[in-house]
Structure formats: C-alpha cells, structure tokens
PDB file of C-alpha atoms and ligand atoms in Angstrom:
ATOM      1  CA  MET A   1      -5.645 -10.720 -18.322  1.00  0.00           C
ATOM      2  CA  LYS A   2      -8.528  -9.966 -16.000  1.00  0.00           C
ATOM      3  CA  MET A   3      -9.301  -6.299 -15.424  1.00  0.00           C
ATOM      4  CA  LYS A   4     -10.530  -6.834 -11.897  1.00  0.00           C
ATOM      5  CA  SER A   5      -7.512  -7.979  -9.912  1.00  0.00           C
ATOM      6  CA  ALA A   6      -6.042  -7.603  -6.434  1.00  0.00           C
ATOM      7  CA  LYS A   7      -4.662  -4.145  -5.690  1.00  0.00           C
ATOM      8  CA  ILE A   8      -1.075  -5.362  -5.205  1.00  0.00           C
ATOM      9  CA  ASN A   9      -1.177  -7.152  -8.552  1.00  0.00           C
ATOM     10  CA  ALA A  10      -2.610  -4.041 -10.205  1.00  0.00           C
ATOM     11  CA  PHE A  11       0.270  -1.948  -8.858  1.00  0.00           C
ATOM     12  CA  ARG A  12       2.807  -4.451 -10.185  1.00  0.00           C
ATOM     13  CA  THR A  13       1.124  -4.486 -13.601  1.00  0.00           C
ATOM     14  CA  TRP A  14       1.212  -0.687 -13.832  1.00  0.00           C
ATOM     15  CA  GLY A  15       4.833  -0.588 -12.643  1.00  0.00           C
ATOM     16  CA  LEU A  16       5.841  -3.108 -15.302  1.00  0.00           C
ATOM     17  CA  LEU A  17       3.857  -1.273 -17.990  1.00  0.00           C
ATOM     18  CA  LEU A  18       5.521   2.060 -17.166  1.00  0.00           C
ATOM     19  CA  THR A  19       8.978   0.454 -17.198  1.00  0.00           C
ATOM     20  CA  MET A  20       8.271  -1.047 -20.642  1.00  0.00           C
ATOM     21  CA  VAL A  21       6.962   2.290 -21.987  1.00  0.00           C
ATOM     22  CA  GLY A  22       9.932   4.177 -20.529  1.00  0.00           C
ATOM     23  CA  MET A  23      12.478   1.755 -21.971  1.00  0.00           C
ATOM     24  CA  GLY A  24      10.677   1.718 -25.313  1.00  0.00           C
ATOM     25  CA  LEU A  25      10.725   5.518 -25.535  1.00  0.00           C
ATOM     26  CA  MET A  26      14.419   5.699 -24.616  1.00  0.00           C
ATOM     27  CA  ILE A  27      15.297   3.069 -27.240  1.00  0.00           C
ATOM     28  CA  ALA A  28      13.103   4.809 -29.831  1.00  0.00           C
ATOM     29  CA  GLY A  29      14.737   8.137 -28.964  1.00  0.00           C
ATOM     30  CA  THR A  30      18.228   6.721 -29.417  1.00  0.00           C
ATOM     31  CA  ALA A  31      17.157   5.058 -32.675  1.00  0.00           C
ATOM     32  CA  GLY A  32      15.891   8.456 -33.837  1.00  0.00           C
ATOM     33  CA  ILE A  33      19.456   9.843 -33.834  1.00  0.00           C
ATOM     34  CA  VAL A  34      20.703   6.875 -35.859  1.00  0.00           C
ATOM     35  CA  PHE A  35      17.971   7.128 -38.504  1.00  0.00           C
ATOM     36  CA  TRP A  36      17.357  10.857 -38.833  1.00  0.00           C
ATOM     37  CA  GLY A  37      20.692  12.319 -37.722  1.00  0.00           C
ATOM     38  CA  SER A  38      20.549  15.820 -36.247  1.00  0.00           C
ATOM     39  CA  ALA A  39      16.821  16.133 -37.015  1.00  0.00           C
ATOM     40  CA  GLY A  40      16.156  13.173 -34.740  1.00  0.00           C
ATOM     41  CA  LYS A  41      17.961  14.771 -31.813  1.00  0.00           C
ATOM     42  CA  ILE A  42      14.890  16.736 -30.690  1.00  0.00           C
ATOM     43  CA  ALA A  43      12.732  13.625 -30.887  1.00  0.00           C
ATOM     44  CA  ALA A  44      15.448  11.710 -29.035  1.00  0.00           C
ATOM     45  CA  ALA A  45      15.610  14.343 -26.282  1.00  0.00           C
ATOM     46  CA  ILE A  46      11.813  14.307 -25.826  1.00  0.00           C
ATOM     47  CA  GLY A  47      11.790  10.481 -25.849  1.00  0.00           C
ATOM     48  CA  LEU A  48      14.593  10.296 -23.306  1.00  0.00           C
ATOM     49  CA  VAL A  49      12.963  12.810 -20.957  1.00  0.00           C
ATOM     50  CA  ILE A  50       9.518  11.162 -21.110  1.00  0.00           C
ATOM     51  CA  GLY A  51      11.171   7.741 -20.840  1.00  0.00           C
ATOM     52  CA  LEU A  52      13.122   8.829 -17.776  1.00  0.00           C
ATOM     53  CA  ILE A  53       9.985  10.275 -16.124  1.00  0.00           C
ATOM     54  CA  SER A  54       8.074   7.059 -16.872  1.00  0.00           C
ATOM     55  CA  MET A  55      10.889   4.923 -15.438  1.00  0.00           C
ATOM     56  CA  THR A  56      11.033   7.081 -12.299  1.00  0.00           C
ATOM     57  CA  ALA A  57       7.243   6.828 -11.912  1.00  0.00           C
ATOM     58  CA  SER A  58       7.380   3.039 -12.254  1.00  0.00           C
ATOM     59  CA  LEU A  59      10.128   2.921  -9.615  1.00  0.00           C
ATOM     60  CA  ALA A  60       7.938   5.010  -7.295  1.00  0.00           C
ATOM     61  CA  ILE A  61       4.968   2.688  -7.905  1.00  0.00           C
ATOM     62  CA  TYR A  62       7.123  -0.385  -7.207  1.00  0.00           C
ATOM     63  CA  PHE A  63       8.422   1.228  -4.016  1.00  0.00           C
ATOM     64  CA  TRP A  64       4.886   2.208  -2.961  1.00  0.00           C
ATOM     65  CA  ALA A  65       3.589  -1.297  -3.679  1.00  0.00           C
ATOM     66  CA  GLY A  66       6.427  -2.702  -1.614  1.00  0.00           C
ATOM     67  CA  MET A  67       5.590  -0.402   1.286  1.00  0.00           C
ATOM     68  CA  LEU A  68       1.881  -1.270   1.000  1.00  0.00           C
ATOM     69  CA  SER A  69       2.479  -5.010   0.863  1.00  0.00           C
ATOM     70  CA  THR A  70       4.316  -4.882   4.196  1.00  0.00           C
ATOM     71  CA  SER A  71       1.174  -3.432   5.805  1.00  0.00           C
ATOM     72  CA  ALA A  72      -1.162  -5.724   3.867  1.00  0.00           C
ATOM     73  CA  VAL A  73      -3.249  -8.215   5.775  1.00  0.00           C
ATOM     74  CA  GLN A  74      -2.357 -11.808   5.000  1.00  0.00           C
ATOM     75  CA  LEU A  75      -5.257 -14.216   5.087  1.00  0.00           C
ATOM     76  CA  GLU A  76      -6.442 -17.489   3.668  1.00  0.00           C
ATOM     77  CA  CYS A  77      -8.920 -17.008   0.863  1.00  0.00           C
ATOM     78  CA  PRO A  78     -12.249 -18.671   1.733  1.00  0.00           C
ATOM     79  CA  GLU A  79     -12.891 -19.374  -1.961  1.00  0.00           C
ATOM     80  CA  CYS A  80      -9.676 -21.056  -3.141  1.00  0.00           C
ATOM     81  CA  GLY A  81      -7.931 -21.693   0.191  1.00  0.00           C
ATOM     82  CA  LYS A  82      -4.650 -20.017  -0.879  1.00  0.00           C
ATOM     83  CA  LEU A  83      -2.778 -17.462   1.201  1.00  0.00           C
ATOM     84  CA  THR A  84      -3.439 -14.008  -0.186  1.00  0.00           C
ATOM     85  CA  LYS A  85      -2.742 -10.414   0.811  1.00  0.00           C
ATOM     86  CA  MET A  86      -5.325  -7.679   0.872  1.00  0.00           C
ATOM     87  CA  LEU A  87      -5.061  -3.892   1.057  1.00  0.00           C
ATOM     88  CA  GLY A  88      -7.606  -1.775   2.843  1.00  0.00           C
ATOM     89  CA  LYS A  89     -10.975  -3.080   3.954  1.00  0.00           C
ATOM     90  CA  THR A  90     -11.985  -4.613   0.637  1.00  0.00           C
ATOM     91  CA  ASP A  91      -9.772  -6.214  -1.969  1.00  0.00           C
ATOM     92  CA  ARG A  92      -9.761  -9.116  -4.368  1.00  0.00           C
ATOM     93  CA  CYS A  93      -8.032 -12.445  -3.919  1.00  0.00           C
ATOM     94  CA  MET A  94      -4.730 -12.522  -5.838  1.00  0.00           C
ATOM     95  CA  PHE A  95      -5.524 -15.973  -7.241  1.00  0.00           C
ATOM     96  CA  CYS A  96      -9.261 -16.338  -7.858  1.00  0.00           C
ATOM     97  CA  HIS A  97     -10.237 -12.608  -7.809  1.00  0.00           C
ATOM     98  CA  THR A  98     -12.995 -13.147  -5.276  1.00  0.00           C
ATOM     99  CA  LEU A  99     -14.012 -10.003  -3.439  1.00  0.00           C
ATOM    100  CA  LEU A 100     -12.844 -10.145   0.161  1.00  0.00           C
ATOM    101  CA  THR A 101     -13.729  -7.733   2.942  1.00  0.00           C
ATOM    102  CA  LEU A 102     -12.769  -7.108   6.552  1.00  0.00           C
ATOM    103  CA  ASP A 103     -15.768  -4.844   7.132  1.00  0.00           C
ATOM    104  CA  PRO A 104     -18.780  -6.820   8.410  1.00  0.00           C
ATOM    105  CA  ALA A 105     -21.143  -4.090   7.132  1.00  0.00           C
ATOM    106  CA  GLN A 106     -19.763  -4.506   3.596  1.00  0.00           C
ATOM    107  CA  ALA A 107     -20.059  -8.265   3.574  1.00  0.00           C
ATOM    108  CA  THR A 108     -23.279  -9.615   2.140  1.00  0.00           C
ATOM    109  CA  LEU A 109     -23.152 -12.519   4.578  1.00  0.00           C
ATOM    110  CA  THR A 110     -21.778 -12.368   8.103  1.00  0.00           C
ATOM    111  CA  SER A 111     -20.082 -15.336   9.688  1.00  0.00           C
ATOM    112  CA  GLU A 112     -23.112 -15.700  11.988  1.00  0.00           C
ATOM    113  CA  GLN A 113     -25.447 -15.880   9.003  1.00  0.00           C
ATOM    114  CA  LEU A 114     -23.169 -18.417   7.343  1.00  0.00           C
ATOM    115  CA  GLU A 115     -23.128 -20.509  10.496  1.00  0.00           C
ATOM    116  CA  SER A 116     -26.918 -20.439  10.857  1.00  0.00           C
ATOM    117  CA  GLN A 117     -27.301 -21.340   7.167  1.00  0.00           C
ATOM    118  CA  LYS A 118     -25.063 -24.340   7.651  1.00  0.00           C
ATOM    119  CA  LEU A 119     -27.183 -25.377  10.619  1.00  0.00           C
ATOM    120  CA  GLN A 120     -30.405 -25.024   8.632  1.00  0.00           C
ATOM    121  CA  HIS A 121     -29.072 -26.762   5.541  1.00  0.00           C
ATOM    122  CA  PRO A 122     -26.552 -29.361   6.606  1.00  0.00           C
TER     123      PRO A 122
HETATM  124 ZN1  LIG B   1      -8.967 -17.010  -3.726  1.00  0.00          ZN
END
C-alpha cells in the first residue's frame, strides 16, 4: 500500500482500519469473559467501550468522507486519463497518485507554459 494516496482513499482506509480495530476489541472483550470468567469482565467492559468509540469514529469518518466526496471536483487525470475526484486545491490522483492542483500558483507548469513547450518541441 502506498502511503501517499488521494484524500478520499485515505479517509476510506482510516474508516476501515477503525472498524476493524473496534470489532477486534469487542470480540476480544467478549472472549475475555469466556476465558477468564469474572476477572475478564473489566477487560471486556474496557474493550467494548473502546471498540464502540472506535466504531462510532469510523462511522463519522465514513459519513464525512461521503459528504466530502459530494463536493469533490471530478476531473480527468492528465497522467493516466482516468476520471478521478480531488478534494481541496491540491490532491493526488486516486489511480496513479500523481499530484494534481487547481491552483495555478502551485502548479510547476501552467497550461500556457505547456502549450509553448509543445510548440517549441513538437
Ligand atoms: Zn492518474
């Protein structure tokens, strides 16, 4: 897995990770009662509470990502030609992880420069 990914993909990864952790803790907590009896009840309670918080957080992240993706700009990636979504002024392509920007000042090459380069070097 690449560390540098599109923001929407990063949100989904974190949401999935939190869901897995939450479920794991809740299962481990329940297993604690089975294996250790009454002594495991405290561990089970802590596991269930942390698990529940983690699950709620993942739900919030998923919801937030959903809200963000509706306002995301859809564009065709100049590098791989696939349709991608970007958040904010700079983001990475969801497929090839190329840095994309909407801010001309942030871009290393403007479209005018690209055009003139093409004219100079056909
Ligand atoms: Zn791309």
